[in-house]
């Protein structure tokens, strides 16, 4: 990856940890975007949360989307999963969990829904497949969960294409 080649092998996310100003600017931008999308998701797309009891916002940043969902659906338990330096210090109405490798131990969270907002574009095909397979396992990994019908919600922005 060109970014990593230019930064001694460190990923964009690892560099962010070492540069507080960049980190602040990036995550503040994410908060702004997330507020906009969260408002639309919880008002216009409420049905996607039908039957969901607990949700993990995978790569959920500082929790803007998860807070909006938790407020709109008070019975739904929300957890934010992100890198340790991102979730550190975030407390309040949500659970925060962190792992240095994407999607491993949250197989055992017991949650029935994984949300991926603006995540998959950051990964190559192999990385996306790994994340999606882990999400599928996490939400439907055992017989008990299979009865509850796990869900993976993917939020992405797509350009409006006029094919005519
Ligand atoms: C483009 S941001 C999207 C943030 C949030 N979902 C939103 O829509 O505002 C990608 C997120 O993935 C997180 N991330 C990157 N690598 C990660 C890893 N290995 N484990 C967990 N989260 C990671 C970043 O910290 C960041 O919060």
Short mmCIF file of N, CA and C and ligand atoms in Angstrom, two decimals:
data_model
loop_
_atom_site.label_atom_id
_atom_site.label_comp_id
_atom_site.label_asym_id
_atom_site.label_seq_id
_atom_site.Cartn_x
_atom_site.Cartn_y
_atom_site.Cartn_z
N UNK A 1 0.86 -1.19 0.00
CA UNK A 1 0.00 0.00 0.00
C UNK A 1 0.89 1.24 0.00
N UNK A 2 0.68 2.19 -0.90
CA UNK A 2 1.56 3.36 -0.98
C UNK A 2 1.68 4.11 0.35
N UNK A 3 0.57 4.26 1.08
CA UNK A 3 0.64 4.99 2.36
C UNK A 3 1.63 4.32 3.30
N UNK A 4 1.51 3.01 3.42
CA UNK A 4 2.38 2.28 4.34
C UNK A 4 3.84 2.31 3.87
N UNK A 5 4.03 2.24 2.56
CA UNK A 5 5.40 2.29 2.02
C UNK A 5 6.05 3.63 2.39
N UNK A 6 5.25 4.68 2.45
CA UNK A 6 5.80 6.01 2.77
C UNK A 6 5.87 6.29 4.26
N UNK A 7 5.43 5.34 5.08
CA UNK A 7 5.42 5.57 6.53
C UNK A 7 6.03 4.39 7.29
N UNK A 8 7.17 3.91 6.79
CA UNK A 8 7.90 2.81 7.46
C UNK A 8 7.01 1.62 7.78
N UNK A 9 6.06 1.33 6.92
CA UNK A 9 5.21 0.15 7.11
C UNK A 9 4.02 0.37 8.03
N UNK A 10 3.90 1.56 8.62
CA UNK A 10 2.78 1.80 9.55
C UNK A 10 1.51 2.11 8.76
N UNK A 11 0.40 1.59 9.25
CA UNK A 11 -0.87 1.87 8.56
C UNK A 11 -1.34 3.29 8.89
N UNK A 12 -2.30 3.76 8.12
CA UNK A 12 -2.91 5.06 8.36
C UNK A 12 -3.38 5.16 9.82
N UNK A 13 -4.00 4.06 10.29
CA UNK A 13 -4.58 4.07 11.65
C UNK A 13 -3.50 4.09 12.71
N UNK A 14 -2.38 3.40 12.45
CA UNK A 14 -1.28 3.43 13.42
C UNK A 14 -0.64 4.82 13.47
N UNK A 15 -0.53 5.45 12.31
CA UNK A 15 0.05 6.80 12.28
C UNK A 15 -0.82 7.78 13.05
N UNK A 16 -2.11 7.57 12.95
CA UNK A 16 -3.05 8.46 13.61
C UNK A 16 -2.81 8.51 15.12
N UNK A 17 -2.45 7.34 15.66
CA UNK A 17 -2.22 7.27 17.11
C UNK A 17 -1.04 8.15 17.52
N UNK A 18 -0.06 8.25 16.60
CA UNK A 18 1.15 9.01 16.95
C UNK A 18 1.03 10.48 16.61
N UNK A 19 -0.06 10.89 16.02
CA UNK A 19 -0.22 12.29 15.61
C UNK A 19 -1.56 12.82 16.14
N UNK A 20 -1.56 13.33 17.38
CA UNK A 20 -2.81 13.73 18.02
C UNK A 20 -3.61 14.76 17.21
N UNK A 21 -2.92 15.68 16.53
CA UNK A 21 -3.65 16.71 15.79
C UNK A 21 -4.41 16.08 14.61
N UNK A 22 -3.71 15.19 13.90
CA UNK A 22 -4.34 14.48 12.78
C UNK A 22 -5.50 13.62 13.27
N UNK A 23 -5.25 12.95 14.38
CA UNK A 23 -6.26 12.05 14.94
C UNK A 23 -7.52 12.85 15.30
N UNK A 24 -7.32 13.99 15.96
CA UNK A 24 -8.46 14.82 16.36
C UNK A 24 -9.23 15.27 15.11
N UNK A 25 -8.49 15.74 14.12
CA UNK A 25 -9.15 16.24 12.90
C UNK A 25 -9.92 15.11 12.22
N UNK A 26 -9.31 13.92 12.12
CA UNK A 26 -9.97 12.82 11.42
C UNK A 26 -11.24 12.39 12.14
N UNK A 27 -11.12 12.15 13.45
CA UNK A 27 -12.29 11.62 14.16
C UNK A 27 -13.38 12.67 14.33
N UNK A 28 -13.00 13.95 14.37
CA UNK A 28 -14.05 14.99 14.40
C UNK A 28 -14.83 15.01 13.08
N UNK A 29 -14.11 14.78 11.99
CA UNK A 29 -14.79 14.72 10.69
C UNK A 29 -15.74 13.54 10.64
N UNK A 30 -15.27 12.40 11.18
CA UNK A 30 -16.12 11.20 11.22
C UNK A 30 -17.39 11.47 12.03
N UNK A 31 -17.24 12.21 13.14
CA UNK A 31 -18.41 12.52 13.98
C UNK A 31 -19.42 13.32 13.17
N UNK A 32 -18.92 14.31 12.43
CA UNK A 32 -19.82 15.15 11.62
C UNK A 32 -20.58 14.32 10.60
N UNK A 33 -19.86 13.47 9.88
CA UNK A 33 -20.49 12.63 8.86
C UNK A 33 -21.49 11.66 9.50
N UNK A 34 -21.04 11.07 10.62
CA UNK A 34 -21.87 10.05 11.27
C UNK A 34 -23.18 10.64 11.78
N UNK A 35 -23.13 11.87 12.29
CA UNK A 35 -24.37 12.50 12.79
C UNK A 35 -25.39 12.60 11.67
N UNK A 36 -24.92 13.01 10.52
CA UNK A 36 -25.80 13.17 9.36
C UNK A 36 -26.42 11.82 8.98
N UNK A 37 -25.57 10.81 8.82
CA UNK A 37 -26.06 9.50 8.37
C UNK A 37 -26.91 8.83 9.46
N UNK A 38 -26.51 8.99 10.71
CA UNK A 38 -27.25 8.36 11.81
C UNK A 38 -28.68 8.89 11.84
N UNK A 39 -28.83 10.21 11.63
CA UNK A 39 -30.17 10.80 11.64
C UNK A 39 -31.06 10.16 10.58
N UNK A 40 -30.49 9.95 9.39
CA UNK A 40 -31.26 9.33 8.30
C UNK A 40 -31.56 7.87 8.62
N UNK A 41 -30.54 7.16 9.12
CA UNK A 41 -30.70 5.72 9.38
C UNK A 41 -31.80 5.46 10.41
N UNK A 42 -31.80 6.20 11.52
CA UNK A 42 -32.76 5.89 12.58
C UNK A 42 -34.15 6.48 12.30
N UNK A 43 -34.25 7.37 11.32
CA UNK A 43 -35.60 7.89 11.02
C UNK A 43 -36.17 7.25 9.75
N UNK A 44 -35.34 7.08 8.72
CA UNK A 44 -35.86 6.58 7.43
C UNK A 44 -35.71 5.06 7.26
N UNK A 45 -34.83 4.45 8.03
CA UNK A 45 -34.55 3.01 7.80
C UNK A 45 -34.75 2.21 9.09
N UNK A 46 -35.75 2.56 9.86
CA UNK A 46 -35.94 1.93 11.17
C UNK A 46 -36.11 0.41 11.07
N UNK A 47 -36.69 -0.02 9.95
CA UNK A 47 -37.00 -1.45 9.83
C UNK A 47 -35.74 -2.33 9.83
N UNK A 48 -34.58 -1.77 9.49
CA UNK A 48 -33.39 -2.63 9.49
C UNK A 48 -33.04 -3.10 10.90
N UNK A 49 -33.58 -2.40 11.91
CA UNK A 49 -33.29 -2.79 13.29
C UNK A 49 -34.34 -3.73 13.88
N UNK A 50 -35.33 -4.11 13.06
CA UNK A 50 -36.37 -5.02 13.54
C UNK A 50 -35.73 -6.31 14.06
N UNK A 51 -36.10 -6.72 15.24
CA UNK A 51 -35.60 -7.98 15.80
C UNK A 51 -34.20 -7.91 16.37
N UNK A 52 -33.54 -6.74 16.30
CA UNK A 52 -32.17 -6.64 16.80
C UNK A 52 -32.20 -6.31 18.30
N UNK A 53 -31.50 -7.15 19.08
CA UNK A 53 -31.46 -6.92 20.53
C UNK A 53 -30.15 -6.29 20.97
N UNK A 54 -29.06 -6.67 20.29
CA UNK A 54 -27.76 -6.12 20.67
C UNK A 54 -26.91 -5.97 19.41
N UNK A 55 -26.15 -4.91 19.38
CA UNK A 55 -25.45 -4.55 18.14
C UNK A 55 -24.01 -4.15 18.46
N UNK A 56 -23.08 -4.55 17.60
CA UNK A 56 -21.70 -4.08 17.70
C UNK A 56 -21.43 -3.18 16.51
N UNK A 57 -21.02 -1.95 16.77
CA UNK A 57 -20.63 -1.06 15.68
C UNK A 57 -19.14 -1.31 15.43
N UNK A 58 -18.87 -2.08 14.41
CA UNK A 58 -17.50 -2.53 14.12
C UNK A 58 -16.71 -1.39 13.47
N UNK A 59 -15.64 -0.94 14.12
CA UNK A 59 -14.94 0.25 13.64
C UNK A 59 -15.81 1.47 13.85
N UNK A 60 -16.46 1.50 15.00
CA UNK A 60 -17.47 2.55 15.26
C UNK A 60 -16.90 3.87 15.72
N UNK A 61 -15.57 4.01 15.68
CA UNK A 61 -14.95 5.29 16.03
C UNK A 61 -15.27 5.69 17.47
N UNK A 62 -15.66 6.94 17.66
CA UNK A 62 -15.92 7.43 19.02
C UNK A 62 -17.38 7.22 19.43
N UNK A 63 -18.16 6.56 18.59
CA UNK A 63 -19.49 6.11 19.03
C UNK A 63 -20.69 6.93 18.60
N UNK A 64 -20.49 7.87 17.69
CA UNK A 64 -21.61 8.74 17.29
C UNK A 64 -22.81 7.95 16.76
N UNK A 65 -22.54 7.03 15.86
CA UNK A 65 -23.63 6.23 15.28
C UNK A 65 -24.29 5.36 16.34
N UNK A 66 -23.48 4.71 17.17
CA UNK A 66 -24.03 3.80 18.18
C UNK A 66 -24.87 4.57 19.20
N UNK A 67 -24.44 5.78 19.56
CA UNK A 67 -25.23 6.59 20.50
C UNK A 67 -26.59 6.94 19.87
N UNK A 68 -26.57 7.32 18.61
CA UNK A 68 -27.84 7.68 17.93
C UNK A 68 -28.78 6.47 17.90
N UNK A 69 -28.22 5.28 17.63
CA UNK A 69 -29.06 4.07 17.57
C UNK A 69 -29.60 3.75 18.97
N UNK A 70 -28.72 3.84 19.97
CA UNK A 70 -29.15 3.52 21.34
C UNK A 70 -30.24 4.47 21.81
N UNK A 71 -30.15 5.73 21.41
CA UNK A 71 -31.18 6.70 21.82
C UNK A 71 -32.49 6.45 21.09
N UNK A 72 -32.39 6.06 19.82
CA UNK A 72 -33.61 5.82 19.04
C UNK A 72 -34.28 4.50 19.42
N UNK A 73 -33.47 3.54 19.88
CA UNK A 73 -34.00 2.22 20.25
C UNK A 73 -33.49 1.87 21.66
N UNK A 74 -34.12 2.42 22.68
CA UNK A 74 -33.56 2.30 24.04
C UNK A 74 -33.40 0.86 24.54
N UNK A 75 -34.13 -0.10 23.95
CA UNK A 75 -33.98 -1.48 24.44
C UNK A 75 -32.81 -2.20 23.78
N UNK A 76 -32.22 -1.56 22.79
CA UNK A 76 -31.13 -2.20 22.04
C UNK A 76 -29.77 -1.92 22.72
N UNK A 77 -29.04 -2.97 23.04
CA UNK A 77 -27.71 -2.79 23.64
C UNK A 77 -26.67 -2.53 22.55
N UNK A 78 -25.94 -1.45 22.68
CA UNK A 78 -24.95 -1.11 21.64
C UNK A 78 -23.53 -1.15 22.21
N UNK A 79 -22.62 -1.71 21.42
CA UNK A 79 -21.20 -1.75 21.77
C UNK A 79 -20.40 -1.15 20.63
N UNK A 80 -19.41 -0.36 20.96
CA UNK A 80 -18.52 0.18 19.92
C UNK A 80 -17.22 -0.63 19.95
N UNK A 81 -16.82 -1.10 18.80
CA UNK A 81 -15.58 -1.85 18.67
C UNK A 81 -14.61 -1.03 17.81
N UNK A 82 -13.45 -0.69 18.37
CA UNK A 82 -12.48 0.06 17.56
C UNK A 82 -11.09 -0.13 18.16
N UNK A 83 -10.13 0.55 17.62
CA UNK A 83 -8.75 0.42 18.10
C UNK A 83 -8.64 0.96 19.53
N UNK A 84 -7.68 0.42 20.31
CA UNK A 84 -7.56 0.86 21.71
C UNK A 84 -7.44 2.37 21.85
N UNK A 85 -6.62 3.02 21.00
CA UNK A 85 -6.43 4.46 21.19
C UNK A 85 -7.66 5.27 20.81
N UNK A 86 -8.56 4.64 20.05
CA UNK A 86 -9.79 5.35 19.65
C UNK A 86 -10.85 5.24 20.74
N UNK A 87 -10.99 4.05 21.31
CA UNK A 87 -12.05 3.89 22.32
C UNK A 87 -11.60 4.37 23.71
N UNK A 88 -10.29 4.53 23.90
CA UNK A 88 -9.80 4.95 25.22
C UNK A 88 -10.45 6.27 25.61
N UNK A 89 -10.94 6.33 26.82
CA UNK A 89 -11.51 7.58 27.31
C UNK A 89 -12.97 7.78 26.97
N UNK A 90 -13.51 6.94 26.06
CA UNK A 90 -14.93 7.07 25.74
C UNK A 90 -15.75 6.30 26.76
N UNK A 91 -16.60 6.96 27.45
CA UNK A 91 -17.45 6.29 28.43
C UNK A 91 -18.85 6.88 28.29
N UNK A 92 -19.75 6.40 29.11
CA UNK A 92 -21.08 6.99 29.07
C UNK A 92 -22.11 5.94 28.80
N UNK A 93 -22.97 6.21 27.81
CA UNK A 93 -24.13 5.34 27.66
C UNK A 93 -23.86 4.06 26.85
N UNK A 94 -22.63 3.86 26.41
CA UNK A 94 -22.34 2.69 25.58
C UNK A 94 -21.25 1.83 26.19
N UNK A 95 -21.13 0.61 25.67
CA UNK A 95 -19.97 -0.22 25.97
C UNK A 95 -18.94 0.04 24.87
N UNK A 96 -17.68 0.06 25.25
CA UNK A 96 -16.62 0.20 24.26
C UNK A 96 -15.67 -0.98 24.39
N UNK A 97 -15.29 -1.58 23.26
CA UNK A 97 -14.32 -2.68 23.30
C UNK A 97 -13.26 -2.41 22.24
N UNK A 98 -12.07 -2.87 22.52
CA UNK A 98 -11.01 -2.64 21.54
C UNK A 98 -10.13 -3.87 21.37
N UNK A 99 -9.65 -4.04 20.17
CA UNK A 99 -8.69 -5.09 19.87
C UNK A 99 -7.73 -4.55 18.83
N UNK A 100 -6.50 -5.00 18.88
CA UNK A 100 -5.55 -4.47 17.91
C UNK A 100 -5.71 -5.13 16.55
N UNK A 101 -6.24 -6.33 16.51
CA UNK A 101 -6.52 -6.95 15.21
C UNK A 101 -8.01 -6.88 14.97
N UNK A 102 -8.37 -6.64 13.74
CA UNK A 102 -9.79 -6.49 13.43
C UNK A 102 -10.53 -7.82 13.61
N UNK A 103 -11.67 -7.78 14.22
CA UNK A 103 -12.60 -8.91 14.22
C UNK A 103 -12.01 -10.23 14.68
N UNK A 104 -11.66 -10.34 15.90
CA UNK A 104 -11.31 -11.66 16.39
C UNK A 104 -12.21 -12.05 17.54
N UNK A 105 -11.91 -11.48 18.70
CA UNK A 105 -12.57 -11.98 19.90
C UNK A 105 -14.03 -11.58 20.01
N UNK A 106 -14.49 -10.68 19.14
CA UNK A 106 -15.89 -10.32 19.33
C UNK A 106 -16.83 -11.40 18.82
N UNK A 107 -16.25 -12.52 18.37
CA UNK A 107 -17.04 -13.72 18.13
C UNK A 107 -17.83 -14.12 19.37
N UNK A 108 -17.30 -13.77 20.54
CA UNK A 108 -17.90 -14.26 21.78
C UNK A 108 -18.73 -13.21 22.50
N UNK A 109 -19.01 -12.10 21.83
CA UNK A 109 -19.77 -11.06 22.51
C UNK A 109 -21.22 -11.47 22.76
N UNK A 110 -21.73 -12.37 21.92
CA UNK A 110 -23.13 -12.75 22.08
C UNK A 110 -24.08 -11.78 21.40
N UNK A 111 -23.57 -10.86 20.63
CA UNK A 111 -24.44 -9.89 19.96
C UNK A 111 -25.05 -10.49 18.70
N UNK A 112 -26.20 -9.97 18.31
CA UNK A 112 -26.89 -10.55 17.17
C UNK A 112 -26.83 -9.67 15.92
N UNK A 113 -26.15 -8.54 16.02
CA UNK A 113 -26.08 -7.66 14.85
C UNK A 113 -24.73 -6.95 14.81
N UNK A 114 -24.11 -6.92 13.64
CA UNK A 114 -22.88 -6.15 13.44
C UNK A 114 -23.17 -5.04 12.45
N UNK A 115 -22.74 -3.84 12.76
CA UNK A 115 -22.93 -2.70 11.86
C UNK A 115 -21.56 -2.28 11.33
N UNK A 116 -21.47 -2.10 10.02
CA UNK A 116 -20.22 -1.65 9.40
C UNK A 116 -20.52 -0.37 8.63
N UNK A 117 -20.14 0.75 9.20
CA UNK A 117 -20.37 2.01 8.46
C UNK A 117 -19.04 2.58 8.00
N UNK A 118 -18.89 2.72 6.71
CA UNK A 118 -17.67 3.27 6.10
C UNK A 118 -16.44 2.53 6.59
N UNK A 119 -16.49 1.22 6.47
CA UNK A 119 -15.37 0.37 6.87
C UNK A 119 -14.77 -0.34 5.65
N UNK A 120 -15.64 -0.96 4.84
CA UNK A 120 -15.13 -1.88 3.83
C UNK A 120 -14.27 -1.19 2.76
N UNK A 121 -14.51 0.10 2.53
CA UNK A 121 -13.71 0.79 1.49
C UNK A 121 -12.24 0.92 1.90
N UNK A 122 -11.95 0.73 3.20
CA UNK A 122 -10.57 0.86 3.67
C UNK A 122 -9.75 -0.41 3.48
N UNK A 123 -10.39 -1.49 3.05
CA UNK A 123 -9.72 -2.78 3.00
C UNK A 123 -9.74 -3.35 1.60
N UNK A 124 -8.72 -4.19 1.31
CA UNK A 124 -8.73 -4.88 0.01
C UNK A 124 -9.74 -6.03 0.07
N UNK A 125 -9.91 -6.73 -1.05
CA UNK A 125 -10.94 -7.78 -1.10
C UNK A 125 -10.74 -8.83 -0.01
N UNK A 126 -9.47 -9.20 0.18
CA UNK A 126 -9.17 -10.24 1.18
C UNK A 126 -9.55 -9.75 2.59
N UNK A 127 -9.20 -8.50 2.88
CA UNK A 127 -9.53 -7.92 4.19
C UNK A 127 -11.04 -7.83 4.39
N UNK A 128 -11.75 -7.40 3.33
CA UNK A 128 -13.22 -7.29 3.43
C UNK A 128 -13.85 -8.66 3.70
N UNK A 129 -13.35 -9.68 2.97
CA UNK A 129 -13.90 -11.03 3.17
C UNK A 129 -13.68 -11.50 4.60
N UNK A 130 -12.49 -11.20 5.12
CA UNK A 130 -12.18 -11.62 6.49
C UNK A 130 -13.13 -10.94 7.47
N UNK A 131 -13.31 -9.65 7.30
CA UNK A 131 -14.20 -8.90 8.20
C UNK A 131 -15.63 -9.42 8.09
N UNK A 132 -16.10 -9.61 6.86
CA UNK A 132 -17.49 -10.06 6.68
C UNK A 132 -17.71 -11.46 7.22
N UNK A 133 -16.71 -12.34 7.03
CA UNK A 133 -16.85 -13.70 7.56
C UNK A 133 -16.87 -13.67 9.08
N UNK A 134 -16.02 -12.84 9.67
CA UNK A 134 -16.00 -12.73 11.14
C UNK A 134 -17.33 -12.19 11.65
N UNK A 135 -17.88 -11.22 10.93
CA UNK A 135 -19.18 -10.66 11.35
C UNK A 135 -20.25 -11.74 11.28
N UNK A 136 -20.23 -12.51 10.19
CA UNK A 136 -21.24 -13.55 10.04
C UNK A 136 -21.14 -14.56 11.18
N UNK A 137 -19.90 -14.96 11.47
CA UNK A 137 -19.69 -15.90 12.58
C UNK A 137 -20.16 -15.30 13.90
N UNK A 138 -19.85 -14.01 14.07
CA UNK A 138 -20.16 -13.36 15.35
C UNK A 138 -21.66 -13.28 15.59
N UNK A 139 -22.43 -13.05 14.54
CA UNK A 139 -23.86 -12.87 14.74
C UNK A 139 -24.66 -14.17 14.61
N UNK A 140 -24.02 -15.21 14.09
CA UNK A 140 -24.76 -16.46 13.92
C UNK A 140 -23.87 -17.66 14.23
N UNK A 141 -23.04 -17.52 15.24
CA UNK A 141 -22.01 -18.51 15.49
C UNK A 141 -22.47 -19.79 16.16
N UNK A 142 -23.57 -19.76 16.89
CA UNK A 142 -24.00 -21.00 17.55
C UNK A 142 -25.51 -21.18 17.36
N UNK A 143 -25.98 -22.33 17.78
CA UNK A 143 -27.40 -22.66 17.54
C UNK A 143 -28.32 -21.65 18.18
N UNK A 144 -27.96 -21.19 19.38
CA UNK A 144 -28.82 -20.24 20.10
C UNK A 144 -28.97 -18.95 19.29
N UNK A 145 -27.84 -18.48 18.75
CA UNK A 145 -27.90 -17.24 17.97
C UNK A 145 -28.62 -17.45 16.65
N UNK A 146 -28.43 -18.62 16.05
CA UNK A 146 -29.07 -18.87 14.75
C UNK A 146 -30.58 -18.73 14.85
N UNK A 147 -31.13 -19.12 16.01
CA UNK A 147 -32.58 -19.00 16.21
C UNK A 147 -33.00 -17.54 16.18
N UNK A 148 -32.09 -16.65 16.59
CA UNK A 148 -32.43 -15.24 16.67
C UNK A 148 -32.19 -14.50 15.34
N UNK A 149 -31.68 -15.18 14.35
CA UNK A 149 -31.44 -14.58 13.03
C UNK A 149 -30.52 -13.34 13.12
N UNK A 150 -29.24 -13.59 13.11
CA UNK A 150 -28.28 -12.49 13.16
C UNK A 150 -28.33 -11.63 11.91
N UNK A 151 -27.80 -10.42 12.05
CA UNK A 151 -27.83 -9.47 10.94
C UNK A 151 -26.50 -8.76 10.81
N UNK A 152 -26.10 -8.47 9.59
CA UNK A 152 -24.96 -7.58 9.37
C UNK A 152 -25.49 -6.40 8.57
N UNK A 153 -25.38 -5.20 9.13
CA UNK A 153 -25.86 -4.00 8.44
C UNK A 153 -24.65 -3.26 7.89
N UNK A 154 -24.66 -3.01 6.59
CA UNK A 154 -23.52 -2.32 5.96
C UNK A 154 -24.01 -0.96 5.48
N UNK A 155 -23.35 0.09 5.94
CA UNK A 155 -23.72 1.45 5.51
C UNK A 155 -22.58 2.01 4.66
N UNK A 156 -22.90 2.32 3.41
CA UNK A 156 -21.90 2.93 2.50
C UNK A 156 -22.58 4.03 1.70
N UNK A 157 -21.80 4.97 1.26
CA UNK A 157 -22.34 5.98 0.36
C UNK A 157 -22.05 5.54 -1.06
N UNK A 158 -23.06 5.56 -1.90
CA UNK A 158 -22.82 5.21 -3.30
C UNK A 158 -23.23 6.39 -4.18
N UNK A 159 -22.49 6.63 -5.24
CA UNK A 159 -22.87 7.73 -6.12
C UNK A 159 -24.18 7.41 -6.83
N UNK A 160 -24.98 8.44 -7.07
CA UNK A 160 -26.21 8.22 -7.81
C UNK A 160 -25.85 8.19 -9.30
N UNK A 161 -26.09 7.03 -9.91
CA UNK A 161 -25.69 6.90 -11.31
C UNK A 161 -26.93 6.91 -12.20
N UNK A 162 -26.93 7.80 -13.16
CA UNK A 162 -28.04 7.85 -14.10
C UNK A 162 -27.64 7.05 -15.34
N UNK A 163 -28.26 5.91 -15.51
CA UNK A 163 -27.85 5.02 -16.61
C UNK A 163 -28.53 5.34 -17.93
N UNK A 164 -29.43 6.32 -17.94
CA UNK A 164 -30.14 6.60 -19.21
C UNK A 164 -29.34 7.56 -20.09
C1 LIG B 1 -13.57 5.41 8.04
S1 LIG B 1 -13.62 5.20 9.81
C2 LIG B 1 -15.36 4.89 10.09
C3 LIG B 1 -15.76 5.24 11.50
C4 LIG B 1 -17.25 5.06 11.81
N1 LIG B 1 -17.76 3.75 11.44
C5 LIG B 1 -18.06 6.14 11.13
O1 LIG B 1 -18.77 5.83 10.19
O2 LIG B 1 -17.97 7.29 11.55
C6 LIG B 1 -12.89 3.56 9.99
C7 LIG B 1 -12.81 3.10 11.45
O3 LIG B 1 -12.19 1.81 11.52
C8 LIG B 1 -11.32 1.80 12.64
N2 LIG B 1 -10.27 0.77 12.50
C9 LIG B 1 -9.22 0.76 11.66
N3 LIG B 1 -8.48 -0.35 11.85
C10 LIG B 1 -9.07 -1.04 12.86
C11 LIG B 1 -8.76 -2.26 13.53
N4 LIG B 1 -7.70 -2.98 13.19
N5 LIG B 1 -9.60 -2.68 14.52
C12 LIG B 1 -10.69 -1.96 14.85
N6 LIG B 1 -11.05 -0.78 14.25
C13 LIG B 1 -10.22 -0.33 13.28
C14 LIG B 1 -10.76 3.22 12.68
O4 LIG B 1 -10.23 3.57 13.95
C15 LIG B 1 -12.00 4.05 12.32
O5 LIG B 1 -12.74 4.42 13.46
#
